[in-house]
XYZ file of C-alpha atoms in Angstrom:
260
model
C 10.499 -24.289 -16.442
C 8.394 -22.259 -14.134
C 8.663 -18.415 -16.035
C 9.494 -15.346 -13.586
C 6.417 -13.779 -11.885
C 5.689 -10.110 -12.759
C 4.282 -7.874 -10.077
C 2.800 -4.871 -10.980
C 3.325 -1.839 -9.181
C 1.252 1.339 -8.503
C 3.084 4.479 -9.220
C 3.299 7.540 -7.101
C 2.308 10.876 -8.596
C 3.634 13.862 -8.581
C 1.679 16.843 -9.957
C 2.705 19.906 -12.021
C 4.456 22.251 -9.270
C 6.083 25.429 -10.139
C 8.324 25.519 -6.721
C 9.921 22.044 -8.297
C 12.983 22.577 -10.169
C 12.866 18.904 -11.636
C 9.824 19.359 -14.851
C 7.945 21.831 -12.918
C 5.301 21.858 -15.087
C 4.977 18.039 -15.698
C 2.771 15.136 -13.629
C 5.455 12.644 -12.832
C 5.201 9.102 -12.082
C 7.077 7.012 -9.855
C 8.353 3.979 -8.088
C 10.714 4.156 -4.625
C 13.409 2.201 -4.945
C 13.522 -0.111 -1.754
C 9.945 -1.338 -2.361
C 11.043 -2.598 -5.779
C 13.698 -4.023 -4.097
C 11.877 -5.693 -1.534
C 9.532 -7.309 -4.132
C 12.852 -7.662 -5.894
C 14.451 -9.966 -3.727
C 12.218 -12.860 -4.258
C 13.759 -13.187 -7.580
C 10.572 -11.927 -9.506
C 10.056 -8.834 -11.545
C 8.797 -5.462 -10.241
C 7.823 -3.188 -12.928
C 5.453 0.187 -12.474
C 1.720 0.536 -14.249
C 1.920 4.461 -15.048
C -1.429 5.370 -14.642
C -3.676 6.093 -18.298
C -5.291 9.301 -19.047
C -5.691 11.823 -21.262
C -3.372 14.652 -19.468
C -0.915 14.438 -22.529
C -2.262 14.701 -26.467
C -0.128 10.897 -26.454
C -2.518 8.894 -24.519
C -3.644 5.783 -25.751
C -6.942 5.111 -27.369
C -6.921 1.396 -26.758
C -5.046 0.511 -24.075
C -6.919 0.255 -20.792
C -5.918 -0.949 -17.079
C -7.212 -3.979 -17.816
C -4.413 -4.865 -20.514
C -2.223 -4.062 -17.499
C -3.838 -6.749 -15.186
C -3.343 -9.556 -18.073
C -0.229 -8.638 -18.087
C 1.358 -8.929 -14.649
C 0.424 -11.984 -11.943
C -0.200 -9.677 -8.468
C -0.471 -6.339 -7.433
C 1.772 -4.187 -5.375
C 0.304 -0.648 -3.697
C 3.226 1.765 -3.151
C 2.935 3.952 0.203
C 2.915 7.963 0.064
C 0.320 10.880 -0.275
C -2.861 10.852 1.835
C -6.049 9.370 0.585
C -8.864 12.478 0.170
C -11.713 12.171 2.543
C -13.685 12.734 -0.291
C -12.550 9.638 -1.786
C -14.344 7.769 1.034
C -17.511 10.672 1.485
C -15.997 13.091 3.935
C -14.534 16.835 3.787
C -11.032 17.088 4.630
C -11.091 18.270 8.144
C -7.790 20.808 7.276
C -6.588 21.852 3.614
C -3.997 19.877 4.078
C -5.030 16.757 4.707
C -6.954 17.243 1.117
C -4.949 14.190 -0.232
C -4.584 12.923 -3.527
C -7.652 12.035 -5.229
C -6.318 11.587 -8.961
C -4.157 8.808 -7.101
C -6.890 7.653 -5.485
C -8.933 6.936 -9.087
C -6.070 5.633 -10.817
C -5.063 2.590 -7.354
C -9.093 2.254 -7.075
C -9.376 1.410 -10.533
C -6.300 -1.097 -9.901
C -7.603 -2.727 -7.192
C -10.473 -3.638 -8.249
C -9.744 -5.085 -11.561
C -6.852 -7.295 -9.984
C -8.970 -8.499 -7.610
C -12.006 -9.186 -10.439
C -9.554 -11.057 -12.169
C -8.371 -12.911 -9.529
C -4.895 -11.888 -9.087
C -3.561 -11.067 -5.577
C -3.220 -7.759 -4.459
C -0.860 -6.565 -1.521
C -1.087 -3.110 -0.070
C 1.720 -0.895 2.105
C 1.044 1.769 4.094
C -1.371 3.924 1.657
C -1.856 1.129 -0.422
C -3.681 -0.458 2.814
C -5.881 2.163 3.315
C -6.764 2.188 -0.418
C -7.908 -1.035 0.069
C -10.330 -0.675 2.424
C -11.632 2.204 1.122
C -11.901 -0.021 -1.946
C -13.820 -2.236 0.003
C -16.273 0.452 1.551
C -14.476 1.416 4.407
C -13.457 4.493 5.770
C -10.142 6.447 7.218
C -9.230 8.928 9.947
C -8.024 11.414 8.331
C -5.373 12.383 11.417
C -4.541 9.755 14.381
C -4.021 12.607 17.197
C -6.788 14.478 16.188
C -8.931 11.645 16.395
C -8.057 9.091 17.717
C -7.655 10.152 21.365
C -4.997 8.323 23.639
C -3.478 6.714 20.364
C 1.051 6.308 20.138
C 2.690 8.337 17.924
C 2.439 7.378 14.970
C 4.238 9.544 12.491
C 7.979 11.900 13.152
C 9.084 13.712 10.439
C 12.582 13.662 11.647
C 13.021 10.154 12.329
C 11.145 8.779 9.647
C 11.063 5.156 9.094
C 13.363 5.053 12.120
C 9.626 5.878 14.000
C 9.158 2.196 15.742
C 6.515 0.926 18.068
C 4.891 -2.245 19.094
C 2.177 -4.480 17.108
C -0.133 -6.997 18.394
C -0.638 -9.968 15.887
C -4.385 -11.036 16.193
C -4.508 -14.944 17.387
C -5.323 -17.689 15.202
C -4.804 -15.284 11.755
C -3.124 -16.015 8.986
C -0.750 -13.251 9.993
C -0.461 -14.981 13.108
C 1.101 -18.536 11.527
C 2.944 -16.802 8.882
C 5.075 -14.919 11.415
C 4.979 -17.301 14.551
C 4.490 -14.850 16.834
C 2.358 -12.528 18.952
C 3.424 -9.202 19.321
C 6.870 -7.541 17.318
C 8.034 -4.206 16.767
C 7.672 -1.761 13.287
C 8.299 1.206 11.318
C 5.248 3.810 11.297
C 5.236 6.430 9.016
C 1.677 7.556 8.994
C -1.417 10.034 10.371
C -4.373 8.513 8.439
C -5.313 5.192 9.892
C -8.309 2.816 8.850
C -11.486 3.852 10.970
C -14.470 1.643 9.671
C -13.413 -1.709 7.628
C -14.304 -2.492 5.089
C -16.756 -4.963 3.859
C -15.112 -8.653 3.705
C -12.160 -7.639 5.628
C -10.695 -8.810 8.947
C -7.774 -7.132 10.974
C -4.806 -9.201 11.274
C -2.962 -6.480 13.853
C -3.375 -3.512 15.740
C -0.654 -1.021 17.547
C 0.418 -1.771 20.331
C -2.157 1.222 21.802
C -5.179 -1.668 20.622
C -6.900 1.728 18.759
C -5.266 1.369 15.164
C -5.724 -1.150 12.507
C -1.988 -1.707 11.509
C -3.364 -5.492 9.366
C -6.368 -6.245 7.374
C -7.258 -9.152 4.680
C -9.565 -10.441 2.475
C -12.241 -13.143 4.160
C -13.258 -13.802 0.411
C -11.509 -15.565 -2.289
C -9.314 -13.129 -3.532
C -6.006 -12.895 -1.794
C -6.009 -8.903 -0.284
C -3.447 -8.046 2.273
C -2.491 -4.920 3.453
C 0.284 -3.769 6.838
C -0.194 -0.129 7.813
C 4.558 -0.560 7.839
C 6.446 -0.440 5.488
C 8.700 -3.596 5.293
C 10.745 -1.930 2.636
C 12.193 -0.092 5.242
C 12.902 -2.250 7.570
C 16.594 -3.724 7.408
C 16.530 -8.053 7.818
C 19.747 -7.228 10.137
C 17.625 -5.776 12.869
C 16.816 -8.299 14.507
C 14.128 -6.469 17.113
C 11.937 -5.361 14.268
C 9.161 -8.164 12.565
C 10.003 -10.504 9.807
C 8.241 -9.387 6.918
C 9.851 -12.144 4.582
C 7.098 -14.353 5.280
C 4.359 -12.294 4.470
C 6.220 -11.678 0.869
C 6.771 -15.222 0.364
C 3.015 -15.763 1.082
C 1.741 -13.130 -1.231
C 3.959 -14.638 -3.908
C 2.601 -18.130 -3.145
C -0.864 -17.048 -3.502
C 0.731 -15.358 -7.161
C 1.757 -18.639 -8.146
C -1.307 -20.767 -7.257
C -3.062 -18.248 -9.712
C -1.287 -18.694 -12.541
C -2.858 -21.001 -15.371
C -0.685 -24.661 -15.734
């Protein structure tokens, strides 16, 4: 009997904050609930990797990320905070597009030991952009700002209830899981990948043609990342893209990895 697949997934950090009434004064790790869920609903495990340090006198002495990727079959990166520019060799352009850089060790660090190991690695939203900064790439660090003539991307009122139009690149993978050419998505985002990285390809842009909203691994590894968030996007609405496929693909490649 085949055993249940675990998928790790990268946490989201919050930092000490003394306007938070919840542990002010603790870093706090996380994982949203409907991207669990989503991973979920294949009927495999989805369990966070807190990231290791030496912020508490409790941290471990000989447990490393790696013992994490031996652990779990594929790798899941969680959406949120900005990537810092200086993560990828820039200045932030405004204070606060600063970003999170402690994040951006801790997924970094993830990334590329899943991918040294072997083990497929899936990116949402931020987690995209982590990869292909992972991969030498770079970011915009705001879509209006520069990227001129671009949709909007981002409200902060509507949320993942933002939609607009994708164009699926022909004769991708992307393009045979989902059967189709063009479909509608969530957008929840201002940073947008600017140069790709090395041994990437993009699978989809918006429907502008000026943002990235696919990329994925040309090498062996299995790397994916969608700029949406398919988490948020309910299977009953029938105008937005099926992202089941591109799940059940991910988790096939999981499978194929794992030793007889």
């Amino acid at each position: 009997m085949t055993r249940t697949l675990r998928i790790g997934l990268s946490a989201r950090l919050l930092h000490p904050d003394d306007k938070r009434e919840f542990l002010p004064t603790k870093s706090l790790h996380y994982v949203e609930e409907c991207v669990a869920h989503w991973v979920m609903s294949a009927n495999v495990l989805a369990l966070m990797i807190p990231a290791i340090s030496s912020a508490t006198p409790h941290g471990p002495d000989k447990i490393s990320i790696h013992d994490y990727v031996d652990l779990f079959d594929g790798l899941v990166l969680q959406g949120g905070a900005d990537v810092a520019p200086e993560t990828y060799g820039e200045t932030a352009l405004k204070p606060e597009w600063a970003g999170d850089k402690v994040r951006d060790t801790y997924e970094l660090e993830l990334v590329h030991a899943f991918i040294a190991a072997g083990k497929p690695v899936l990116g949402v939203c931020r987690g995209m952009q982590i990869i292909n900064v992972a991969m030498g790439g770079t970011l915009y660090q705001d879509i209006p700002t520069q990227v001129a003539g671009s949709v909007n991307h981002r409200c902060e009122v509507s949320y993942e209830n933002k939609f607009h139009g994708v164009t699926i690149v022909p004769n991708t993978r992307l393009a045979t899981l989902l059967g189709a050419a063009t479909g509608v998505i969530n957008t929840i985002h201002h940073q947008a990948v600017n140069k790709l990285g090395n041994n990437l390809r993009v699978e989809a842009f918006a429907e502008d043609g000026k943002i990235i909203e696919a990329i994925r691994g040309t090498g062996e590894s299995y790397i994916f990342g969608m700029q949406w968030h398919p988490e948020f996007m309910c299977p009953q609405m029938e105008n937005l893209l099926n992202c089941r496929p591109i799940l059940d693909d991910f988790l096939a490649a999981v499978r194929a990895k794992l030793s007889p």
